[in-house]
Amino acid sequence: MRGKESVKKRKGGFNIQSIIMSVLMASTLITITIMGLLLYHRFKLAMDNTAVSNTEATVESSVDRLNSDLLDIRQIFNAANYNIIQEFETNSDKIQSMALYGSDGNLIASEPVSLEKENVEIKNQDWYQNAENAIENIHFSMPHVQNLFQDGTYRYHRVISLSRSVDINDGDRPGSGVLLVDMKYSVVENVLKQINESSDGVYYYVCNRDGELLYHPRRAEIDRELFKENSLK
Protein backbone atom coordinates (compact mmCIF):
# COMPACT_ATOMS: atom_id res chain seq x y z
CA MET A 1 0.00 0.00 0.00
CA ARG A 2 2.76 2.47 0.86
CA GLY A 3 4.47 1.71 -2.42
CA LYS A 4 1.33 2.51 -4.39
CA GLU A 5 0.79 5.77 -2.49
CA SER A 6 4.38 6.75 -3.18
CA VAL A 7 3.88 6.20 -6.88
CA LYS A 8 0.71 8.26 -6.89
CA LYS A 9 2.46 11.15 -5.16
CA ARG A 10 5.32 11.06 -7.65
CA LYS A 11 2.84 11.08 -10.50
CA GLY A 12 0.96 13.98 -8.95
CA GLY A 13 4.15 15.95 -8.39
CA PHE A 14 5.21 15.42 -12.01
CA ASN A 15 1.90 16.77 -13.27
CA ILE A 16 2.17 19.96 -11.18
CA GLN A 17 5.70 20.62 -12.39
CA SER A 18 4.57 20.19 -15.99
CA ILE A 19 1.77 22.70 -15.50
CA ILE A 20 4.16 25.20 -13.89
CA MET A 21 6.65 24.78 -16.73
CA SER A 22 3.89 25.21 -19.33
CA VAL A 23 2.67 28.38 -17.64
CA LEU A 24 6.20 29.77 -17.48
CA MET A 25 6.83 28.93 -21.13
CA ALA A 26 3.54 30.50 -22.18
CA SER A 27 4.32 33.63 -20.15
CA THR A 28 7.77 33.82 -21.73
CA LEU A 29 6.34 33.46 -25.25
CA ILE A 30 3.71 36.13 -24.57
CA THR A 31 6.38 38.48 -23.17
CA ILE A 32 8.65 37.89 -26.17
CA THR A 33 5.74 38.47 -28.56
CA ILE A 34 4.72 41.70 -26.85
CA MET A 35 8.33 42.93 -26.79
CA GLY A 36 8.68 42.05 -30.47
CA LEU A 37 5.53 43.96 -31.38
CA LEU A 38 6.67 46.97 -29.36
CA LEU A 39 10.10 46.94 -30.99
CA TYR A 40 8.53 46.57 -34.45
CA HIS A 41 6.20 49.49 -33.75
CA ARG A 42 9.09 51.66 -32.57
CA PHE A 43 11.17 50.63 -35.61
CA LYS A 44 8.30 51.33 -38.02
CA LEU A 45 7.64 54.68 -36.37
CA ALA A 46 11.32 55.58 -36.65
CA MET A 47 11.34 54.54 -40.32
CA ASP A 48 8.19 56.56 -41.00
CA ASN A 49 9.72 59.60 -39.32
CA THR A 50 12.89 59.15 -41.35
CA ALA A 51 10.87 58.86 -44.56
CA VAL A 52 8.90 62.00 -43.68
CA SER A 53 12.10 63.87 -42.88
CA ASN A 54 13.70 62.77 -46.15
CA THR A 55 10.59 63.79 -48.10
CA GLU A 56 10.48 67.17 -46.36
CA ALA A 57 14.15 67.71 -47.15
CA THR A 58 13.55 66.79 -50.81
CA VAL A 59 10.52 69.09 -51.01
CA GLU A 60 12.41 72.00 -49.43
CA SER A 61 15.38 71.47 -51.73
CA SER A 62 13.15 71.24 -54.82
CA VAL A 63 11.11 74.28 -53.84
CA ASP A 64 14.32 76.26 -53.29
CA ARG A 65 15.49 75.20 -56.74
CA LEU A 66 12.19 76.19 -58.35
CA ASN A 67 12.20 79.53 -56.52
CA SER A 68 15.73 80.13 -57.77
CA ASP A 69 14.68 79.40 -61.36
CA LEU A 70 11.68 81.71 -61.07
CA LEU A 71 13.85 84.42 -59.51
CA ASP A 72 16.21 84.19 -62.47
CA ILE A 73 13.28 84.63 -64.83
CA ARG A 74 11.86 87.55 -62.83
CA GLN A 75 15.21 89.30 -63.04
CA ILE A 76 15.04 89.05 -66.82
CA PHE A 77 12.19 91.55 -66.82
CA ASN A 78 14.44 94.06 -65.10
CA ALA A 79 17.25 93.69 -67.62
CA ALA A 80 15.78 92.56 -70.93
CA ASN A 81 14.08 95.22 -73.08
CA TYR A 82 16.36 95.38 -76.15
CA ASN A 83 18.97 93.14 -74.60
CA ILE A 84 16.82 90.03 -74.90
CA ILE A 85 19.43 88.17 -76.98
CA GLN A 86 21.93 88.15 -74.11
CA GLU A 87 19.25 87.32 -71.55
CA PHE A 88 17.98 84.43 -73.67
CA GLU A 89 21.45 82.96 -74.16
CA THR A 90 22.09 83.16 -70.42
CA ASN A 91 18.83 81.41 -69.50
CA SER A 92 18.14 79.18 -72.52
CA ASP A 93 17.94 76.11 -70.27
CA LYS A 94 14.78 77.58 -68.69
CA ILE A 95 13.34 79.71 -71.50
CA GLN A 96 11.80 78.58 -74.77
CA SER A 97 11.55 82.06 -76.28
CA MET A 98 11.36 85.78 -75.52
CA ALA A 99 9.52 88.50 -77.39
CA LEU A 100 9.16 92.24 -76.95
CA TYR A 101 6.01 93.91 -78.23
CA GLY A 102 5.23 97.59 -78.55
CA SER A 103 2.14 99.36 -77.27
CA ASP A 104 0.59 98.85 -80.72
CA GLY A 105 0.98 95.08 -80.44
CA ASN A 106 3.70 94.87 -83.09
CA LEU A 107 6.73 92.67 -82.55
CA ILE A 108 9.88 94.67 -81.86
CA ALA A 109 12.35 91.86 -81.19
CA SER A 110 12.37 88.16 -80.41
CA GLU A 111 14.83 85.45 -79.51
CA PRO A 112 15.28 83.03 -81.10
CA VAL A 113 14.34 84.95 -84.22
CA SER A 114 11.13 83.44 -85.58
CA LEU A 115 8.27 84.33 -87.86
CA GLU A 116 4.96 85.10 -86.23
CA LYS A 117 2.01 82.94 -87.19
CA GLU A 118 -0.60 84.59 -89.35
CA ASN A 119 -3.88 85.93 -87.99
CA VAL A 120 -2.66 86.19 -84.40
CA GLU A 121 -4.11 89.27 -82.71
CA ILE A 122 -1.48 90.05 -80.09
CA LYS A 123 -3.50 92.74 -78.31
CA ASN A 124 -6.33 90.26 -77.78
CA GLN A 125 -4.10 87.75 -76.03
CA ASP A 126 -4.74 87.32 -72.29
CA TRP A 127 -1.06 87.66 -71.42
CA TYR A 128 -0.86 91.00 -73.25
CA GLN A 129 -4.04 92.43 -71.75
CA ASN A 130 -3.09 91.31 -68.24
CA ALA A 131 0.28 93.03 -68.55
CA GLU A 132 -1.34 96.26 -69.73
CA ASN A 133 -4.04 96.23 -67.06
CA ALA A 134 -1.68 95.61 -64.14
CA ILE A 135 1.67 97.01 -65.15
CA GLU A 136 3.40 96.39 -61.82
CA ASN A 137 2.89 92.62 -61.82
CA ILE A 138 4.40 89.62 -63.61
CA HIS A 139 1.56 87.53 -65.00
CA PHE A 140 1.61 83.73 -65.35
CA SER A 141 -0.47 81.78 -67.84
CA MET A 142 -1.71 78.21 -67.65
CA PRO A 143 0.53 75.59 -69.33
CA HIS A 144 -0.11 75.53 -73.07
CA VAL A 145 1.49 74.77 -76.40
CA GLN A 146 3.36 77.78 -77.74
CA ASN A 147 1.22 79.22 -80.52
CA LEU A 148 2.70 82.57 -81.56
CA PHE A 149 5.69 81.60 -83.71
CA GLN A 150 6.24 79.25 -86.60
CA ASP A 151 8.47 76.24 -86.00
CA GLY A 152 10.09 74.77 -89.08
CA THR A 153 10.71 71.49 -87.23
CA TYR A 154 6.96 71.12 -86.53
CA ARG A 155 7.60 70.46 -82.88
CA TYR A 156 5.21 71.49 -80.15
CA HIS A 157 6.70 73.29 -77.16
CA ARG A 158 4.77 73.22 -73.90
CA VAL A 159 5.33 76.46 -72.01
CA ILE A 160 4.09 78.74 -69.25
CA SER A 161 3.95 82.33 -70.46
CA LEU A 162 5.11 85.17 -68.23
CA SER A 163 4.35 88.73 -69.26
CA ARG A 164 4.91 92.18 -67.86
CA SER A 165 4.69 95.78 -68.96
CA VAL A 166 8.17 97.23 -69.55
CA ASP A 167 9.61 100.62 -70.44
CA ILE A 168 11.06 100.91 -73.93
CA ASN A 169 13.75 103.47 -74.69
CA ASP A 170 13.96 104.13 -78.40
CA GLY A 171 16.37 107.02 -78.68
CA ASP A 172 14.73 110.17 -77.31
CA ARG A 173 11.24 108.68 -77.39
CA PRO A 174 10.41 106.78 -74.21
CA GLY A 175 7.54 104.38 -74.47
CA SER A 176 6.09 101.21 -73.08
CA GLY A 177 5.47 97.69 -74.28
CA VAL A 178 5.01 94.12 -73.10
CA LEU A 179 7.77 91.58 -72.63
CA LEU A 180 6.70 87.97 -73.10
CA VAL A 181 8.84 85.16 -71.69
CA ASP A 182 7.80 81.59 -72.48
CA MET A 183 9.23 79.44 -69.71
CA LYS A 184 9.77 75.79 -70.51
CA TYR A 185 7.13 73.68 -68.80
CA SER A 186 9.84 71.17 -67.92
CA VAL A 187 11.22 73.65 -65.35
CA VAL A 188 8.16 73.01 -63.16
CA GLU A 189 7.55 69.44 -64.30
CA ASN A 190 11.03 68.13 -63.49
CA VAL A 191 11.03 69.62 -59.99
CA LEU A 192 7.63 68.10 -59.13
CA LYS A 193 8.60 64.74 -60.63
CA GLN A 194 11.68 64.65 -58.42
CA ILE A 195 9.55 65.30 -55.34
CA ASN A 196 6.94 62.67 -56.23
CA GLU A 197 9.52 59.99 -57.03
CA SER A 198 10.89 60.19 -53.48
CA SER A 199 7.64 60.73 -51.56
CA ASP A 200 6.81 57.05 -50.87
CA GLY A 201 3.32 56.96 -52.37
CA VAL A 202 2.33 60.54 -51.52
CA TYR A 203 2.07 62.86 -54.51
CA TYR A 204 2.23 66.63 -54.90
CA TYR A 205 0.64 68.85 -57.51
CA VAL A 206 0.39 72.57 -58.25
CA CYS A 207 -2.71 74.61 -59.00
CA ASN A 208 -3.51 78.30 -59.10
CA ARG A 209 -5.85 80.08 -56.71
CA ASP A 210 -8.79 79.27 -58.99
CA GLY A 211 -8.12 75.53 -58.68
CA GLU A 212 -6.78 75.15 -62.23
CA LEU A 213 -4.00 72.59 -62.47
CA LEU A 214 -0.52 73.73 -63.41
CA TYR A 215 0.98 70.30 -62.78
CA HIS A 216 -0.39 66.94 -61.64
CA PRO A 217 1.34 63.54 -61.88
CA ARG A 218 -1.94 62.01 -63.09
CA ARG A 219 -2.91 64.84 -65.42
CA ALA A 220 -3.46 62.53 -68.41
CA GLU A 221 -5.97 60.45 -66.43
CA ILE A 222 -7.71 63.60 -65.16
CA ASP A 223 -8.03 64.94 -68.72
CA ARG A 224 -9.63 61.64 -69.79
CA GLU A 225 -11.91 61.75 -66.72
CA LEU A 226 -10.44 58.48 -65.43
CA PHE A 227 -9.32 60.10 -62.19
CA LYS A 228 -10.69 62.99 -60.12
CA GLU A 229 -8.68 65.05 -57.65
CA ASN A 230 -11.01 65.35 -54.65
CA SER A 231 -9.03 68.18 -53.03
CA LEU A 232 -9.85 70.51 -55.93
CA LYS A 233 -13.00 72.60 -55.60
mmCIF file of C-alpha atoms in Angstrom:
data_model
loop_
_atom_site.group_PDB
_atom_site.id
_atom_site.type_symbol
_atom_site.label_atom_id
_atom_site.label_comp_id
_atom_site.label_asym_id
_atom_site.label_seq_id
_atom_site.Cartn_x
_atom_site.Cartn_y
_atom_site.Cartn_z
ATOM 1 C CA MET A 1 0.000 0.000 0.000
ATOM 2 C CA ARG A 2 2.763 2.465 0.855
ATOM 3 C CA GLY A 3 4.473 1.713 -2.424
ATOM 4 C CA LYS A 4 1.330 2.512 -4.388
ATOM 5 C CA GLU A 5 0.792 5.774 -2.486
ATOM 6 C CA SER A 6 4.382 6.750 -3.175
ATOM 7 C CA VAL A 7 3.880 6.200 -6.884
ATOM 8 C CA LYS A 8 0.707 8.255 -6.890
ATOM 9 C CA LYS A 9 2.460 11.146 -5.159
ATOM 10 C CA ARG A 10 5.318 11.057 -7.651
ATOM 11 C CA LYS A 11 2.842 11.083 -10.499
ATOM 12 C CA GLY A 12 0.962 13.978 -8.948
ATOM 13 C CA GLY A 13 4.151 15.949 -8.386
ATOM 14 C CA PHE A 14 5.210 15.419 -12.007
ATOM 15 C CA ASN A 15 1.896 16.773 -13.272
ATOM 16 C CA ILE A 16 2.168 19.957 -11.179
ATOM 17 C CA GLN A 17 5.700 20.621 -12.394
ATOM 18 C CA SER A 18 4.565 20.193 -15.991
ATOM 19 C CA ILE A 19 1.772 22.695 -15.501
ATOM 20 C CA ILE A 20 4.157 25.196 -13.888
ATOM 21 C CA MET A 21 6.652 24.776 -16.733
ATOM 22 C CA SER A 22 3.888 25.212 -19.327
ATOM 23 C CA VAL A 23 2.672 28.375 -17.643
ATOM 24 C CA LEU A 24 6.203 29.774 -17.479
ATOM 25 C CA MET A 25 6.835 28.931 -21.128
ATOM 26 C CA ALA A 26 3.538 30.501 -22.176
ATOM 27 C CA SER A 27 4.317 33.628 -20.148
ATOM 28 C CA THR A 28 7.767 33.821 -21.729
ATOM 29 C CA LEU A 29 6.336 33.464 -25.246
ATOM 30 C CA ILE A 30 3.714 36.129 -24.568
ATOM 31 C CA THR A 31 6.377 38.481 -23.173
ATOM 32 C CA ILE A 32 8.651 37.888 -26.166
ATOM 33 C CA THR A 33 5.742 38.469 -28.562
ATOM 34 C CA ILE A 34 4.720 41.700 -26.849
ATOM 35 C CA MET A 35 8.327 42.927 -26.793
ATOM 36 C CA GLY A 36 8.683 42.049 -30.473
ATOM 37 C CA LEU A 37 5.534 43.964 -31.381
ATOM 38 C CA LEU A 38 6.670 46.973 -29.362
ATOM 39 C CA LEU A 39 10.095 46.937 -30.994
ATOM 40 C CA TYR A 40 8.526 46.571 -34.446
ATOM 41 C CA HIS A 41 6.198 49.486 -33.750
ATOM 42 C CA ARG A 42 9.088 51.665 -32.572
ATOM 43 C CA PHE A 43 11.168 50.632 -35.609
ATOM 44 C CA LYS A 44 8.299 51.326 -38.024
ATOM 45 C CA LEU A 45 7.639 54.681 -36.372
ATOM 46 C CA ALA A 46 11.316 55.581 -36.646
ATOM 47 C CA MET A 47 11.343 54.541 -40.315
ATOM 48 C CA ASP A 48 8.195 56.560 -41.002
ATOM 49 C CA ASN A 49 9.717 59.598 -39.315
ATOM 50 C CA THR A 50 12.887 59.150 -41.352
ATOM 51 C CA ALA A 51 10.868 58.858 -44.557
ATOM 52 C CA VAL A 52 8.897 62.000 -43.684
ATOM 53 C CA SER A 53 12.101 63.871 -42.875
ATOM 54 C CA ASN A 54 13.698 62.768 -46.155
ATOM 55 C CA THR A 55 10.595 63.793 -48.101
ATOM 56 C CA GLU A 56 10.480 67.170 -46.362
ATOM 57 C CA ALA A 57 14.153 67.714 -47.154
ATOM 58 C CA THR A 58 13.546 66.795 -50.808
ATOM 59 C CA VAL A 59 10.524 69.090 -51.013
ATOM 60 C CA GLU A 60 12.408 71.995 -49.431
ATOM 61 C CA SER A 61 15.382 71.472 -51.733
ATOM 62 C CA SER A 62 13.150 71.239 -54.815
ATOM 63 C CA VAL A 63 11.113 74.285 -53.835
ATOM 64 C CA ASP A 64 14.320 76.265 -53.289
ATOM 65 C CA ARG A 65 15.489 75.195 -56.740
ATOM 66 C CA LEU A 66 12.190 76.195 -58.355
ATOM 67 C CA ASN A 67 12.205 79.532 -56.525
ATOM 68 C CA SER A 68 15.735 80.127 -57.770
ATOM 69 C CA ASP A 69 14.679 79.398 -61.360
ATOM 70 C CA LEU A 70 11.676 81.712 -61.068
ATOM 71 C CA LEU A 71 13.847 84.419 -59.513
ATOM 72 C CA ASP A 72 16.213 84.195 -62.471
ATOM 73 C CA ILE A 73 13.278 84.631 -64.832
ATOM 74 C CA ARG A 74 11.864 87.554 -62.828
ATOM 75 C CA GLN A 75 15.210 89.300 -63.038
ATOM 76 C CA ILE A 76 15.035 89.046 -66.819
ATOM 77 C CA PHE A 77 12.190 91.546 -66.815
ATOM 78 C CA ASN A 78 14.439 94.062 -65.103
ATOM 79 C CA ALA A 79 17.252 93.685 -67.623
ATOM 80 C CA ALA A 80 15.785 92.559 -70.927
ATOM 81 C CA ASN A 81 14.080 95.223 -73.076
ATOM 82 C CA TYR A 82 16.356 95.380 -76.147
ATOM 83 C CA ASN A 83 18.973 93.136 -74.601
ATOM 84 C CA ILE A 84 16.815 90.030 -74.895
ATOM 85 C CA ILE A 85 19.425 88.174 -76.977
ATOM 86 C CA GLN A 86 21.926 88.155 -74.106
ATOM 87 C CA GLU A 87 19.246 87.317 -71.552
ATOM 88 C CA PHE A 88 17.975 84.431 -73.667
ATOM 89 C CA GLU A 89 21.448 82.959 -74.158
ATOM 90 C CA THR A 90 22.087 83.156 -70.421
ATOM 91 C CA ASN A 91 18.827 81.410 -69.498
ATOM 92 C CA SER A 92 18.142 79.179 -72.518
ATOM 93 C CA ASP A 93 17.937 76.108 -70.265
ATOM 94 C CA LYS A 94 14.784 77.585 -68.688
ATOM 95 C CA ILE A 95 13.343 79.715 -71.496
ATOM 96 C CA GLN A 96 11.805 78.583 -74.768
ATOM 97 C CA SER A 97 11.555 82.056 -76.278
ATOM 98 C CA MET A 98 11.365 85.775 -75.515
ATOM 99 C CA ALA A 99 9.521 88.499 -77.388
ATOM 100 C CA LEU A 100 9.163 92.243 -76.947
ATOM 101 C CA TYR A 101 6.005 93.913 -78.233
ATOM 102 C CA GLY A 102 5.233 97.592 -78.550
ATOM 103 C CA SER A 103 2.141 99.356 -77.268
ATOM 104 C CA ASP A 104 0.593 98.854 -80.721
ATOM 105 C CA GLY A 105 0.984 95.076 -80.438
ATOM 106 C CA ASN A 106 3.699 94.870 -83.091
ATOM 107 C CA LEU A 107 6.728 92.669 -82.554
ATOM 108 C CA ILE A 108 9.883 94.668 -81.857
ATOM 109 C CA ALA A 109 12.346 91.857 -81.188
ATOM 110 C CA SER A 110 12.367 88.155 -80.410
ATOM 111 C CA GLU A 111 14.834 85.455 -79.514
ATOM 112 C CA PRO A 112 15.277 83.033 -81.102
ATOM 113 C CA VAL A 113 14.343 84.952 -84.220
ATOM 114 C CA SER A 114 11.129 83.442 -85.576
ATOM 115 C CA LEU A 115 8.270 84.331 -87.856
ATOM 116 C CA GLU A 116 4.962 85.101 -86.234
ATOM 117 C CA LYS A 117 2.012 82.939 -87.188
ATOM 118 C CA GLU A 118 -0.600 84.591 -89.351
ATOM 119 C CA ASN A 119 -3.877 85.929 -87.994
ATOM 120 C CA VAL A 120 -2.663 86.185 -84.402
ATOM 121 C CA GLU A 121 -4.106 89.270 -82.711
ATOM 122 C CA ILE A 122 -1.484 90.049 -80.089
ATOM 123 C CA LYS A 123 -3.502 92.743 -78.308
ATOM 124 C CA ASN A 124 -6.332 90.256 -77.781
ATOM 125 C CA GLN A 125 -4.095 87.749 -76.027
ATOM 126 C CA ASP A 126 -4.741 87.320 -72.292
ATOM 127 C CA TRP A 127 -1.059 87.662 -71.416
ATOM 128 C CA TYR A 128 -0.860 90.996 -73.247
ATOM 129 C CA GLN A 129 -4.036 92.431 -71.748
ATOM 130 C CA ASN A 130 -3.093 91.307 -68.241
ATOM 131 C CA ALA A 131 0.283 93.029 -68.549
ATOM 132 C CA GLU A 132 -1.337 96.262 -69.731
ATOM 133 C CA ASN A 133 -4.041 96.228 -67.060
ATOM 134 C CA ALA A 134 -1.680 95.608 -64.135
ATOM 135 C CA ILE A 135 1.668 97.008 -65.155
ATOM 136 C CA GLU A 136 3.399 96.392 -61.822
ATOM 137 C CA ASN A 137 2.895 92.620 -61.822
ATOM 138 C CA ILE A 138 4.399 89.623 -63.606
ATOM 139 C CA HIS A 139 1.556 87.532 -65.000
ATOM 140 C CA PHE A 140 1.615 83.730 -65.351
ATOM 141 C CA SER A 141 -0.468 81.783 -67.842
ATOM 142 C CA MET A 142 -1.712 78.208 -67.650
ATOM 143 C CA PRO A 143 0.532 75.591 -69.331
ATOM 144 C CA HIS A 144 -0.107 75.529 -73.072
ATOM 145 C CA VAL A 145 1.494 74.772 -76.404
ATOM 146 C CA GLN A 146 3.358 77.782 -77.742
ATOM 147 C CA ASN A 147 1.220 79.217 -80.524
ATOM 148 C CA LEU A 148 2.702 82.573 -81.561
ATOM 149 C CA PHE A 149 5.685 81.595 -83.713
ATOM 150 C CA GLN A 150 6.239 79.248 -86.603
ATOM 151 C CA ASP A 151 8.467 76.242 -86.002
ATOM 152 C CA GLY A 152 10.089 74.766 -89.077
ATOM 153 C CA THR A 153 10.708 71.493 -87.234
ATOM 154 C CA TYR A 154 6.963 71.120 -86.532
ATOM 155 C CA ARG A 155 7.603 70.455 -82.879
ATOM 156 C CA TYR A 156 5.209 71.487 -80.149
ATOM 157 C CA HIS A 157 6.698 73.286 -77.162
ATOM 158 C CA ARG A 158 4.766 73.223 -73.904
ATOM 159 C CA VAL A 159 5.328 76.463 -72.006
ATOM 160 C CA ILE A 160 4.093 78.736 -69.246
ATOM 161 C CA SER A 161 3.945 82.333 -70.463
ATOM 162 C CA LEU A 162 5.111 85.172 -68.228
ATOM 163 C CA SER A 163 4.353 88.732 -69.261
ATOM 164 C CA ARG A 164 4.912 92.182 -67.858
ATOM 165 C CA SER A 165 4.687 95.777 -68.955
ATOM 166 C CA VAL A 166 8.166 97.234 -69.552
ATOM 167 C CA ASP A 167 9.614 100.618 -70.445
ATOM 168 C CA ILE A 168 11.063 100.915 -73.931
ATOM 169 C CA ASN A 169 13.751 103.472 -74.687
ATOM 170 C CA ASP A 170 13.964 104.128 -78.396
ATOM 171 C CA GLY A 171 16.366 107.025 -78.679
ATOM 172 C CA ASP A 172 14.729 110.166 -77.308
ATOM 173 C CA ARG A 173 11.237 108.679 -77.390
ATOM 174 C CA PRO A 174 10.411 106.778 -74.212
ATOM 175 C CA GLY A 175 7.538 104.383 -74.473
ATOM 176 C CA SER A 176 6.095 101.205 -73.079
ATOM 177 C CA GLY A 177 5.468 97.686 -74.276
ATOM 178 C CA VAL A 178 5.014 94.122 -73.100
ATOM 179 C CA LEU A 179 7.774 91.583 -72.634
ATOM 180 C CA LEU A 180 6.698 87.971 -73.096
ATOM 181 C CA VAL A 181 8.840 85.161 -71.694
ATOM 182 C CA ASP A 182 7.801 81.593 -72.481
ATOM 183 C CA MET A 183 9.232 79.440 -69.713
ATOM 184 C CA LYS A 184 9.771 75.786 -70.505
ATOM 185 C CA TYR A 185 7.126 73.681 -68.799
ATOM 186 C CA SER A 186 9.843 71.174 -67.920
ATOM 187 C CA VAL A 187 11.223 73.651 -65.349
ATOM 188 C CA VAL A 188 8.157 73.009 -63.164
ATOM 189 C CA GLU A 189 7.547 69.438 -64.302
ATOM 190 C CA ASN A 190 11.034 68.128 -63.491
ATOM 191 C CA VAL A 191 11.028 69.620 -59.993
ATOM 192 C CA LEU A 192 7.630 68.098 -59.129
ATOM 193 C CA LYS A 193 8.595 64.739 -60.626
ATOM 194 C CA GLN A 194 11.677 64.651 -58.416
ATOM 195 C CA ILE A 195 9.548 65.300 -55.337
ATOM 196 C CA ASN A 196 6.942 62.671 -56.229
ATOM 197 C CA GLU A 197 9.518 59.987 -57.031
ATOM 198 C CA SER A 198 10.889 60.186 -53.484
ATOM 199 C CA SER A 199 7.640 60.731 -51.560
ATOM 200 C CA ASP A 200 6.806 57.047 -50.873
ATOM 201 C CA GLY A 201 3.317 56.955 -52.374
ATOM 202 C CA VAL A 202 2.326 60.542 -51.521
ATOM 203 C CA TYR A 203 2.074 62.862 -54.505
ATOM 204 C CA TYR A 204 2.225 66.627 -54.899
ATOM 205 C CA TYR A 205 0.636 68.853 -57.512
ATOM 206 C CA VAL A 206 0.390 72.566 -58.247
ATOM 207 C CA CYS A 207 -2.708 74.611 -59.000
ATOM 208 C CA ASN A 208 -3.508 78.301 -59.104
ATOM 209 C CA ARG A 209 -5.846 80.082 -56.710
ATOM 210 C CA ASP A 210 -8.791 79.267 -58.990
ATOM 211 C CA GLY A 211 -8.121 75.534 -58.676
ATOM 212 C CA GLU A 212 -6.775 75.151 -62.226
ATOM 213 C CA LEU A 213 -3.996 72.588 -62.466
ATOM 214 C CA LEU A 214 -0.518 73.729 -63.408
ATOM 215 C CA TYR A 215 0.976 70.295 -62.781
ATOM 216 C CA HIS A 216 -0.392 66.945 -61.637
ATOM 217 C CA PRO A 217 1.336 63.544 -61.876
ATOM 218 C CA ARG A 218 -1.944 62.011 -63.093
ATOM 219 C CA ARG A 219 -2.907 64.837 -65.420
ATOM 220 C CA ALA A 220 -3.464 62.529 -68.407
ATOM 221 C CA GLU A 221 -5.971 60.450 -66.426
ATOM 222 C CA ILE A 222 -7.706 63.604 -65.163
ATOM 223 C CA ASP A 223 -8.034 64.941 -68.721
ATOM 224 C CA ARG A 224 -9.631 61.641 -69.791
ATOM 225 C CA GLU A 225 -11.909 61.746 -66.717
ATOM 226 C CA LEU A 226 -10.436 58.475 -65.433
ATOM 227 C CA PHE A 227 -9.316 60.102 -62.191
ATOM 228 C CA LYS A 228 -10.687 62.993 -60.123
ATOM 229 C CA GLU A 229 -8.680 65.054 -57.647
ATOM 230 C CA ASN A 230 -11.009 65.350 -54.648
ATOM 231 C CA SER A 231 -9.029 68.176 -53.034
ATOM 232 C CA LEU A 232 -9.852 70.508 -55.928
ATOM 233 C CA LYS A 233 -13.000 72.595 -55.604
#
